[in-house]
């Protein structure tokens, strides 16, 4: 079987960098794109200057402001971001037809066979990064390897404005030395559970059996078992139609206060609204996901006659579904909202112009 050549391109602090590019007074200053802290907003993106203060995407704006009192808040301009994303996609298409958008600022390319017959994927990655900077004045980081997981991990090694290559012969050693919390698809709560089981590195994860990982982590255990061995057979899917858009939050400490649960639910609804706007789409079926402290999980769904995308409607329906659940004084460790039955017309647009989405989603 032919060894694949995969490039993962990740724009550097994309939304924030666009705002700093377009407004020179923002340059070099901590900035976030997102809602105001006075209106219980959520951070959509943070500049590198803001990240030094511990500010990150999906953080409540009021928390971000507390961490960095001089923080600049800028409302998202998704029409501008989509336009720039389209220009970046045009650059990708010069090299490969196999381009899979993941978020407005992120994509995978399969360049095993490429339009310009360039033998080295690293050379293509260099050309792409140079073209992006010349044509948009924005920087991108790229990772190159033999599968999507490794390419994704490589792109996270040398940000911003970097390039990392993981060769086939180095793949297993790279994964073994990687701290478990650095694995894509392993969030803060899962990492903490792995630590409690004595799993701190890729080597530790590789030492656990498939049955043991499935026992502790359910279906995700299969994914963990494979990536611990640097294995990922998922193809790069050009023009992949998204079936749902959502967001979820795992809490470092279980929630027991209903008021706090509803606050978190509203912030999740804001993230979902942002992602729907990124994709210029709406959905008819809203699903609420709740995971309790004992790991029992349940979902509640409601299908509307017309598709929705507005924050107020998303939160109102999610809140009603949440209040229909008998909590019985139980604590909650995860909440999530997703919308499916997406607007077909918008999805057809997405096929013609793939749009990206960022999120903490296990493959």
XYZ file of C-alpha atoms in Angstrom:
363
model
C 0.000 0.000 0.000
C 1.341 3.414 -0.960
C 2.391 5.633 1.927
C 0.193 8.706 1.945
C 1.497 12.272 2.069
C -0.789 14.495 4.131
C -0.420 18.206 4.794
C -2.354 19.927 7.581
C -2.526 23.728 7.272
C -3.591 25.797 10.276
C -3.846 29.571 10.036
C -2.243 31.392 12.968
C -4.854 32.992 15.288
C -6.903 33.475 12.120
C -9.808 35.758 13.122
C -7.636 37.835 15.447
C -4.843 38.071 12.873
C -7.305 39.318 10.242
C -8.470 42.057 12.609
C -4.879 43.041 13.414
C -4.025 43.066 9.711
C -6.966 45.310 8.873
C -6.578 47.667 11.838
C -2.936 48.643 12.535
C -3.864 50.034 15.962
C -4.625 46.452 17.114
C -1.211 45.081 16.188
C 0.938 43.820 19.032
C -1.933 44.145 21.488
C -3.990 41.458 23.258
C -7.194 41.071 21.272
C -10.100 38.670 21.085
C -12.826 38.227 18.516
C -16.113 37.540 20.230
C -18.923 38.917 22.354
C -18.594 41.670 24.938
C -17.957 40.727 28.592
C -20.879 43.020 29.481
C -23.229 40.820 27.466
C -22.039 37.404 28.663
C -20.242 36.842 25.364
C -17.860 34.051 24.396
C -14.384 34.293 22.859
C -14.301 33.024 19.267
C -10.554 33.592 18.799
C -7.641 35.123 20.684
C -4.471 36.791 19.417
C -1.131 35.412 20.538
C -0.691 38.464 22.743
C -3.936 37.539 24.534
C -3.004 33.874 24.781
C -0.016 34.807 26.938
C -2.548 35.787 29.610
C -4.305 32.406 29.386
C -7.114 33.641 27.148
C -8.425 31.098 24.633
C -11.366 30.369 22.364
C -14.675 29.240 23.907
C -13.777 31.075 27.136
C -16.475 33.360 28.572
C -15.584 36.953 27.673
C -15.915 38.062 31.289
C -13.288 35.474 32.283
C -11.016 36.613 29.462
C -11.317 40.231 30.593
C -10.506 39.261 34.180
C -7.318 37.546 32.990
C -6.331 40.511 30.805
C -7.970 43.834 31.824
C -6.572 45.665 28.770
C -8.089 43.152 26.364
C -9.550 44.506 23.114
C -12.890 42.955 22.084
C -13.822 42.922 18.387
C -17.075 41.607 16.946
C -16.645 38.759 14.411
C -16.769 39.572 10.686
C -17.512 36.128 9.305
C -18.161 37.427 5.796
C -14.568 38.694 5.707
C -13.171 35.480 7.200
C -15.064 33.365 4.668
C -13.781 35.481 1.797
C -10.182 35.049 2.950
C -10.782 31.331 3.523
C -11.979 31.018 -0.079
C -8.767 32.662 -1.294
C -6.709 30.254 0.785
C -8.686 27.316 -0.639
C -7.862 28.519 -4.123
C -4.190 28.230 -3.182
C -4.720 24.673 -1.912
C -6.411 23.720 -5.192
C -3.263 24.619 -7.130
C -1.675 21.535 -5.601
C -4.437 18.987 -4.915
C -8.116 18.253 -5.501
C -8.195 16.322 -2.212
C -8.758 19.190 0.211
C -10.853 18.705 3.359
C -11.893 21.815 5.251
C -12.204 21.396 9.008
C -12.717 25.009 10.093
C -12.452 28.418 8.465
C -8.777 28.409 9.374
C -7.823 24.764 8.954
C -7.644 22.073 6.257
C -6.090 18.743 5.314
C -4.596 18.103 1.876
C -3.681 14.712 0.423
C -0.720 15.445 -1.862
C 0.357 11.845 -2.456
C -0.440 12.557 -6.084
C -0.487 16.293 -6.733
C -1.175 18.608 -9.628
C 2.404 19.840 -9.932
C 4.082 16.439 -9.523
C 6.206 17.708 -6.644
C 7.850 14.695 -4.964
C 8.043 16.074 -1.429
C 5.026 17.071 0.648
C 7.233 19.387 2.697
C 8.034 21.355 -0.471
C 4.328 21.750 -1.215
C 3.726 22.923 2.372
C 6.446 25.554 1.981
C 4.959 26.771 -1.301
C 1.484 26.992 0.239
C 2.656 28.942 3.287
C 4.592 31.370 1.094
C 1.618 31.911 -1.224
C -0.763 32.478 1.694
C 1.489 35.160 3.137
C 2.101 36.865 -0.188
C -1.588 36.932 -1.114
C -3.254 37.554 2.266
C -0.482 38.973 4.494
C -1.369 36.274 7.024
C 0.817 33.460 8.346
C 0.041 29.762 8.461
C 1.619 26.800 10.194
C 1.796 23.416 8.468
C 2.351 19.836 9.522
C 3.346 17.042 7.176
C 3.170 13.296 7.739
C 1.711 9.971 6.620
C -1.815 10.380 8.026
C -4.249 13.018 9.258
C -3.600 12.513 12.969
C 0.165 12.881 12.633
C -0.122 15.854 10.264
C -2.427 17.562 12.768
C -0.026 16.901 15.631
C 2.908 18.121 13.530
C 1.219 21.456 12.804
C 0.886 22.080 16.529
C 4.592 21.690 17.210
C 5.978 24.911 15.817
C 3.362 27.674 15.941
C 3.096 30.344 14.783
C 4.435 30.486 11.229
C 6.183 27.115 11.365
C 6.565 23.842 9.495
C 7.070 20.417 11.054
C 7.540 17.104 9.244
C 7.065 13.716 10.916
C 8.740 11.082 8.751
C 7.333 7.526 8.604
C 10.315 6.102 10.463
C 9.875 8.666 13.266
C 6.109 8.348 13.703
C 5.947 5.824 16.553
C 8.752 7.469 18.527
C 7.050 10.853 18.148
C 3.741 9.550 19.498
C 5.385 7.676 22.375
C 7.103 10.785 23.755
C 4.033 13.023 23.386
C 2.304 14.088 26.638
C -1.202 12.696 26.673
C -2.819 16.134 27.035
C -1.223 17.167 23.719
C -3.095 14.490 21.745
C -5.723 15.869 19.397
C -9.079 14.509 20.537
C -8.083 14.208 24.209
C -9.512 17.088 26.201
C -8.776 18.325 29.693
C -11.240 16.047 31.472
C -10.208 12.903 29.542
C -6.540 13.719 30.136
C -7.226 13.974 33.871
C -8.933 10.572 33.831
C -5.986 9.088 31.928
C -3.593 10.548 34.487
C -5.614 8.862 37.244
C -5.095 5.572 35.381
C -1.346 6.151 35.137
C -1.420 7.186 31.481
C 0.792 10.244 31.018
C 2.379 9.771 27.590
C 1.832 8.111 24.245
C 4.022 5.238 25.424
C 1.769 4.728 28.459
C -1.301 4.767 26.221
C 0.286 2.270 23.844
C 0.839 -0.086 26.769
C -2.892 -0.444 27.416
C -4.977 -3.085 25.669
C -7.873 -2.319 23.372
C -10.337 -3.937 25.785
C -9.049 -1.850 28.687
C -9.337 1.407 26.754
C -12.860 0.569 25.569
C -13.802 -0.299 29.156
C -12.683 3.095 30.436
C -13.515 5.321 27.453
C -16.182 3.560 25.400
C -15.999 3.880 21.611
C -13.296 6.525 21.929
C -11.050 3.762 23.288
C -10.687 2.384 19.753
C -9.470 5.764 18.542
C -6.976 6.058 21.420
C -5.667 2.550 20.759
C -4.927 3.339 17.110
C -3.366 6.771 17.528
C -1.075 5.422 20.257
C 0.378 3.298 17.437
C 0.523 6.268 15.012
C -2.287 4.686 12.968
C -5.039 6.643 11.240
C -6.644 5.298 8.071
C -9.196 8.081 7.578
C -8.995 9.492 4.045
C -8.937 13.176 3.213
C -12.539 13.771 2.145
C -12.948 16.532 -0.410
C -16.339 18.276 -0.366
C -17.387 16.529 2.814
C -20.940 17.534 3.702
C -21.322 18.219 7.405
C -24.276 16.438 8.991
C -24.340 18.438 12.208
C -22.772 21.435 13.902
C -22.386 21.675 17.636
C -20.253 22.293 20.689
C -19.816 20.700 24.066
C -17.956 21.448 27.277
C -16.491 18.972 29.747
C -16.116 20.487 33.196
C -12.953 20.063 35.237
C -15.220 20.023 38.301
C -18.707 18.534 38.125
C -21.532 21.072 38.243
C -24.219 20.726 40.904
C -25.819 24.194 40.754
C -28.650 24.463 38.213
C -28.057 28.168 37.677
C -24.434 27.517 36.765
C -25.497 24.707 34.438
C -27.795 27.091 32.565
C -25.044 29.716 32.313
C -22.747 27.126 30.759
C -25.533 26.013 28.439
C -26.030 29.587 27.219
C -22.312 29.944 26.477
C -22.348 26.662 24.547
C -25.345 27.968 22.583
C -23.298 31.062 21.672
C -20.484 28.895 20.301
C -22.996 26.891 18.253
C -24.445 30.135 16.862
C -20.932 31.292 15.869
C -20.248 28.002 14.088
C -23.561 28.087 12.247
C -22.710 31.599 11.073
C -19.262 30.445 9.939
C -20.937 27.845 7.743
C -23.829 30.074 6.683
C -26.234 27.320 7.620
C -29.132 26.525 9.957
C -30.577 23.346 11.439
C -33.998 21.895 12.202
C -33.144 19.316 14.877
C -31.561 20.457 18.139
C -30.013 17.807 20.376
C -29.019 18.383 23.991
C -26.340 16.104 25.436
C -25.866 15.637 29.168
C -23.273 13.471 30.870
C -23.547 12.951 34.622
C -20.734 12.530 37.144
C -21.165 8.737 37.012
C -20.609 8.898 33.213
C -24.230 8.029 32.468
C -25.192 9.974 29.348
C -28.510 10.981 27.879
C -29.737 13.095 24.983
C -32.931 14.992 24.297
C -33.900 16.262 20.841
C -36.506 18.501 19.280
C -37.214 19.010 15.584
C -38.612 22.346 14.421
C -40.791 23.039 11.395
C -38.288 25.641 10.170
C -34.495 25.706 10.522
C -32.974 27.899 13.242
C -29.646 29.627 13.844
C -30.351 32.497 16.270
C -28.806 32.367 19.746
C -32.038 33.195 21.565
C -33.898 30.336 19.872
C -31.072 27.828 20.303
C -30.773 28.595 24.004
C -34.543 28.668 24.572
C -34.984 25.185 23.082
C -31.888 23.763 24.788
C -33.050 25.212 28.118
C -36.501 23.665 27.718
C -34.964 20.274 26.918
C -32.623 20.602 29.898
C -35.487 21.466 32.257
C -37.354 18.355 31.114
C -34.611 16.174 32.620
C -35.023 14.839 36.151
C -31.707 15.823 37.695
C -32.508 14.328 41.131
C -29.623 16.312 42.695
C -27.120 14.682 40.335
C -23.949 16.467 39.242
C -23.095 17.058 35.601
C -19.671 16.685 33.990
C -20.548 17.572 30.370
C -23.098 19.585 28.427
C -23.439 19.807 24.661
C -25.724 21.238 21.984
C -25.815 20.241 18.327
C -27.982 21.069 15.346
C -28.634 18.568 12.557
C -30.984 18.389 9.563
C -28.953 21.289 8.239
C -30.216 23.628 5.549
C -29.600 21.707 2.302
C -29.158 24.820 0.164
C -26.366 26.050 2.402
C -24.814 22.620 2.463
C -24.699 22.643 -1.337
C -22.849 25.947 -1.113
C -20.440 24.299 1.275
C -19.727 21.606 -1.321
C -18.837 24.243 -3.868
C -16.797 26.244 -1.353
C -15.734 24.091 1.608
C -15.814 25.993 4.874
C -13.900 25.094 7.988
C -14.944 24.574 11.578
C -12.866 24.350 14.708
C -13.829 22.278 17.692
C -12.924 19.664 20.203
C -14.245 16.646 18.370
C -12.906 13.124 18.583
C -12.334 11.685 15.111
